[in-house]
mmCIF file of C-alpha atoms in Angstrom:
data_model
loop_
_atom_site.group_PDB
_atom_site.id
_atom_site.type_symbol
_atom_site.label_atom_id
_atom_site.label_comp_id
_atom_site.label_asym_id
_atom_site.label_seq_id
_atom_site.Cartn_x
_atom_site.Cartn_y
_atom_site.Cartn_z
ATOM 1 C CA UNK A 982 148.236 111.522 -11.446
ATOM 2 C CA UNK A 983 148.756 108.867 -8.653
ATOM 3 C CA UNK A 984 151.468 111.118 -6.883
ATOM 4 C CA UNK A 985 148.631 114.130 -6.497
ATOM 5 C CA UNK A 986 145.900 110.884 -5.579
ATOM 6 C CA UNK A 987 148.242 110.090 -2.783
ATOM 7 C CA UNK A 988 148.453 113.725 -1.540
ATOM 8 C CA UNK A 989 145.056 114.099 -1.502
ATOM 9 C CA UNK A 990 144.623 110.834 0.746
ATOM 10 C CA UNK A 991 147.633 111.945 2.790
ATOM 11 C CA UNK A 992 146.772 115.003 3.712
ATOM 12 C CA UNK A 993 144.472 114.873 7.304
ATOM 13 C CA UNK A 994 144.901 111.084 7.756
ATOM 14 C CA UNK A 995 146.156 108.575 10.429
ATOM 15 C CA UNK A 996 147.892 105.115 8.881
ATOM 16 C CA UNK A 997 146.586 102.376 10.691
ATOM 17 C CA UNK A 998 148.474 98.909 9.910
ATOM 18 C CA UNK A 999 146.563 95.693 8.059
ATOM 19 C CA UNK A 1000 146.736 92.447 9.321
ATOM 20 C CA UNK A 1001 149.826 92.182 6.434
ATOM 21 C CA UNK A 1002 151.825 95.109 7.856
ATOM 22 C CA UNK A 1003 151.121 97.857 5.063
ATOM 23 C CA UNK A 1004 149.591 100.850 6.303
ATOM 24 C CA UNK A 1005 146.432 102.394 5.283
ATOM 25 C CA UNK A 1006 145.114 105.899 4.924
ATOM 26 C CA UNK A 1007 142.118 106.445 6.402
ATOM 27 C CA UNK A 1008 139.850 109.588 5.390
ATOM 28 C CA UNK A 1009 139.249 112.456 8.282
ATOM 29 C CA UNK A 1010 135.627 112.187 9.522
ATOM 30 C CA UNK A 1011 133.332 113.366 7.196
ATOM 31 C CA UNK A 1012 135.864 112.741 3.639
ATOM 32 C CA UNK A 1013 135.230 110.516 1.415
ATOM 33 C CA UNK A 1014 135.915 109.587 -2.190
ATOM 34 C CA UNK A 1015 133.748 107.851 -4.801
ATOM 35 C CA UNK A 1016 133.931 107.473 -8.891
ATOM 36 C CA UNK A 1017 130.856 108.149 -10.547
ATOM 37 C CA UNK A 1018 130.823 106.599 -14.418
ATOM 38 C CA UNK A 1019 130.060 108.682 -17.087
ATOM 39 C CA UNK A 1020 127.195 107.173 -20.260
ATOM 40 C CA UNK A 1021 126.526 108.050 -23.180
ATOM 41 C CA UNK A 1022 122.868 106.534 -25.044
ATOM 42 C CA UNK A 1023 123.384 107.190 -29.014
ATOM 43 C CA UNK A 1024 120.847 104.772 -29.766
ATOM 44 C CA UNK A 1025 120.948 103.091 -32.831
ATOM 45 C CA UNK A 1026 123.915 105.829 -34.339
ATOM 46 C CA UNK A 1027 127.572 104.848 -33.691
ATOM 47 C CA UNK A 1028 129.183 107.088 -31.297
ATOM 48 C CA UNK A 1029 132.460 108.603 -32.674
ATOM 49 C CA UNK A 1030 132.929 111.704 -30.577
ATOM 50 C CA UNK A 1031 131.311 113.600 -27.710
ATOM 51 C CA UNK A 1032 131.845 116.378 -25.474
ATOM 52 C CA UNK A 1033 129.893 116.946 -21.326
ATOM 53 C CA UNK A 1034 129.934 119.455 -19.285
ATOM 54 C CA UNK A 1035 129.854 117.604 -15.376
ATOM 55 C CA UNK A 1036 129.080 119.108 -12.365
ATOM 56 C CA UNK A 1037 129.090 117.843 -8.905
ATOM 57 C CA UNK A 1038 127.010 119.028 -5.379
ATOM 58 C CA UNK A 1039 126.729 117.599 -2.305
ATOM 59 C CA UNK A 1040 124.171 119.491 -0.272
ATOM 60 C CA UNK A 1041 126.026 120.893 3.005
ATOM 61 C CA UNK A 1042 129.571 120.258 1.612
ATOM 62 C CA UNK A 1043 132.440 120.163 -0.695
ATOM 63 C CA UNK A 1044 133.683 118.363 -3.830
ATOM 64 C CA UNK A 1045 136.278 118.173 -5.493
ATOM 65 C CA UNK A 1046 136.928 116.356 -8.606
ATOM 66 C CA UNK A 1047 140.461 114.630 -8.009
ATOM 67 C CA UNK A 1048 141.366 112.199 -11.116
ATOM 68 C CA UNK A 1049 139.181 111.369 -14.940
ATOM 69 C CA UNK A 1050 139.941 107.899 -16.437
ATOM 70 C CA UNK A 1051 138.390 106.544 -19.376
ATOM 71 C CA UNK A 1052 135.719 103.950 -20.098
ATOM 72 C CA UNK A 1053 135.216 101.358 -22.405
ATOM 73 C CA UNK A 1054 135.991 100.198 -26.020
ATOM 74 C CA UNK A 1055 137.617 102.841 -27.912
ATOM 75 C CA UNK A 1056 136.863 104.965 -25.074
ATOM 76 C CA UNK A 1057 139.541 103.111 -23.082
ATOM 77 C CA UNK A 1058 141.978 105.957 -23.004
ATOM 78 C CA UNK A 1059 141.142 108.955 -20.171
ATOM 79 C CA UNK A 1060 139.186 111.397 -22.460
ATOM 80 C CA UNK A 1061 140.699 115.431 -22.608
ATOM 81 C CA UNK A 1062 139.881 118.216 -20.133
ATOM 82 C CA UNK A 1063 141.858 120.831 -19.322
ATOM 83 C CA UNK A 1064 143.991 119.687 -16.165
ATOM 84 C CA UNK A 1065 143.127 122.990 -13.981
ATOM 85 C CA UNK A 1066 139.573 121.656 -14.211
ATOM 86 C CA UNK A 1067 140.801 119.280 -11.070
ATOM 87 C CA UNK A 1068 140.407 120.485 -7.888
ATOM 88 C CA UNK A 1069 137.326 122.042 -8.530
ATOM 89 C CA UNK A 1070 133.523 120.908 -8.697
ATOM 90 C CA UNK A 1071 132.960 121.387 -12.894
ATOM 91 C CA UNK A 1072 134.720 119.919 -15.265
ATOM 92 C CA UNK A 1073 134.369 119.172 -19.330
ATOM 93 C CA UNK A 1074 135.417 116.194 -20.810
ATOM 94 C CA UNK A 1075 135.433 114.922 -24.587
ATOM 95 C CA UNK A 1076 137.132 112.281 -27.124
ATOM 96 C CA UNK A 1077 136.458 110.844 -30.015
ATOM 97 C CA UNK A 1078 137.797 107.783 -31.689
ATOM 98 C CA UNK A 1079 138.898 106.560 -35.166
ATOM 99 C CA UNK A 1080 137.552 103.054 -34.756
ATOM 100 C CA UNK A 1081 136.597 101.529 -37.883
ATOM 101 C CA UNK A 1082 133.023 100.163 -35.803
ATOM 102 C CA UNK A 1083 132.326 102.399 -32.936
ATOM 103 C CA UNK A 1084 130.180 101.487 -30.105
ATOM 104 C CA UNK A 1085 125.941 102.050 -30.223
ATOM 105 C CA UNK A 1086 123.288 102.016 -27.557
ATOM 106 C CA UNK A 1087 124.596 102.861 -23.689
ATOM 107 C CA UNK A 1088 128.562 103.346 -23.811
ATOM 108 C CA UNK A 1089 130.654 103.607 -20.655
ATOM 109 C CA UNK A 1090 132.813 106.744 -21.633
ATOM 110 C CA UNK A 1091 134.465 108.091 -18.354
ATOM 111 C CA UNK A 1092 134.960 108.097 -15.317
ATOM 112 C CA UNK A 1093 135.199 110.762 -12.856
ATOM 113 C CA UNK A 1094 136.643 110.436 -9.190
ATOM 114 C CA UNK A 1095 135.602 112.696 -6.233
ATOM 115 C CA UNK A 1096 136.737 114.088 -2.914
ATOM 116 C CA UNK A 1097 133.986 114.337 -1.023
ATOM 117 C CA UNK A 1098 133.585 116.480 2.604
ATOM 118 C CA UNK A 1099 129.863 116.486 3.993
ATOM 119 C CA UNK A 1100 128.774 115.156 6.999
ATOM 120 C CA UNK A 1101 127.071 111.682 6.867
ATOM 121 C CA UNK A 1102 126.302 110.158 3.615
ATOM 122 C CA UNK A 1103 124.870 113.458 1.586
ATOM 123 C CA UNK A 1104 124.261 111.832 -1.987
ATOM 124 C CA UNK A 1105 126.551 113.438 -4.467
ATOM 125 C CA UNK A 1106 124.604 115.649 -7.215
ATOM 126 C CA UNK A 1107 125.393 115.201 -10.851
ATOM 127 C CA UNK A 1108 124.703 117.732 -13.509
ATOM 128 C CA UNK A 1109 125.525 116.482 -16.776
ATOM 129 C CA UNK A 1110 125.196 117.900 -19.849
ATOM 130 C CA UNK A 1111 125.550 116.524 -22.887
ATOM 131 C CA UNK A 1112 127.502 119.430 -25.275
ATOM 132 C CA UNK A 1113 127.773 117.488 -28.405
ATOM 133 C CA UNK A 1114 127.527 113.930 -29.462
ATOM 134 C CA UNK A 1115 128.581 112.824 -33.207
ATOM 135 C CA UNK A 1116 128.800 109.784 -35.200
ATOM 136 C CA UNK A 1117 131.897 108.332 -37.647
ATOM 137 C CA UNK A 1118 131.336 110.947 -40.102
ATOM 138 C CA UNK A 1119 130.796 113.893 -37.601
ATOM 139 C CA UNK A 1120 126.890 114.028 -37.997
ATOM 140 C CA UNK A 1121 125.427 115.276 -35.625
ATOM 141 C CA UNK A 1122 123.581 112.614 -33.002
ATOM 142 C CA UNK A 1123 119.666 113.625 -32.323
ATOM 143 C CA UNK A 1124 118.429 112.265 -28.862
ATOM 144 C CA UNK A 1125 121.445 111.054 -27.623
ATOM 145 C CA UNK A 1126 121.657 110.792 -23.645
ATOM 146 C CA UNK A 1127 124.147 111.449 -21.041
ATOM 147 C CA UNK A 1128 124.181 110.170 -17.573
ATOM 148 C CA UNK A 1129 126.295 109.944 -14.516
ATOM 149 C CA UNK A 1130 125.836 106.380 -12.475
ATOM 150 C CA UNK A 1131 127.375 106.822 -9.389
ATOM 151 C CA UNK A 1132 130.322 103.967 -7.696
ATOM 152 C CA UNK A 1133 132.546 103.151 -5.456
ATOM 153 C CA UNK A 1134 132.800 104.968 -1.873
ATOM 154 C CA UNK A 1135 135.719 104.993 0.425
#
């Protein structure tokens, strides 16, 4: 939720003022947060439900998974995951949709947001596996793909 977004960037910071007055959090040395987007490839086969299991690493540090919104198309909406998942470095996320023409090919379907403590700019690692993937009529998707593209940093 925002409120527990602005703890987290609360928590450890100086506000500094921009040029319009408002004041900005700024991380504590070595904190940082990014969104990494979450894909699914179904190929040819319209995707009407899935369901990853997404972990995150950063090699002489923390993370900490700190918000999940959704993607695109019918996958608009935040998919489900259990909420004690946050805080943590795994979580599992799935939806599905009723659309009458669901999406094909490489579909935006999440996106995660992390707290990130390491010192200098350790690349975040993604685990991602893909638990299920299933078209319209729940059938089962062969060869379908799941990937993690990582996005902004602050």
């Amino acid at each position: 939720s925002a409120v527990a977004l602005a703890v987290v960037f609360s928590i450890g910071r100086q506000d500094f003022s921009t040029p319009d007055g408002m004041a900005q959090p700024v991380p504590a040395a070595g904190v940082r947060f990014e969104t990494a987007d979450v894909y699914i490839d179904s190929g040819a086969a319209a995707l009407g439900a899935w369901q990853v299991d997404i972990r995150a690493t950063v090699p002489g540090g923390s993370v900490m998974l700190v918000g999940v919104a959704g993607g695109d198309g019918p996958f608009a909406q935040p998919p489900t995951y259990d909420p004690a998942a946050l805080q943590r470095d795994r979580i599992i996320l799935a939806a599905y949709t009723l659309d009458k023409n669901p999406p094909s090919g490489r579909v935006r379907v999440a996106q995660v947001q992390l707290q990130v403590e390491a010192a200098g700019d350790q690349a975040v690692n993604f685990q991602a596996t893909l638990a299920v993937a299933a078209d319209a009529r729940a059938g089962e998707i062969s060869g379908a793909k799941v990937s993690i593209v990582r996005g902004d940093t602050r």
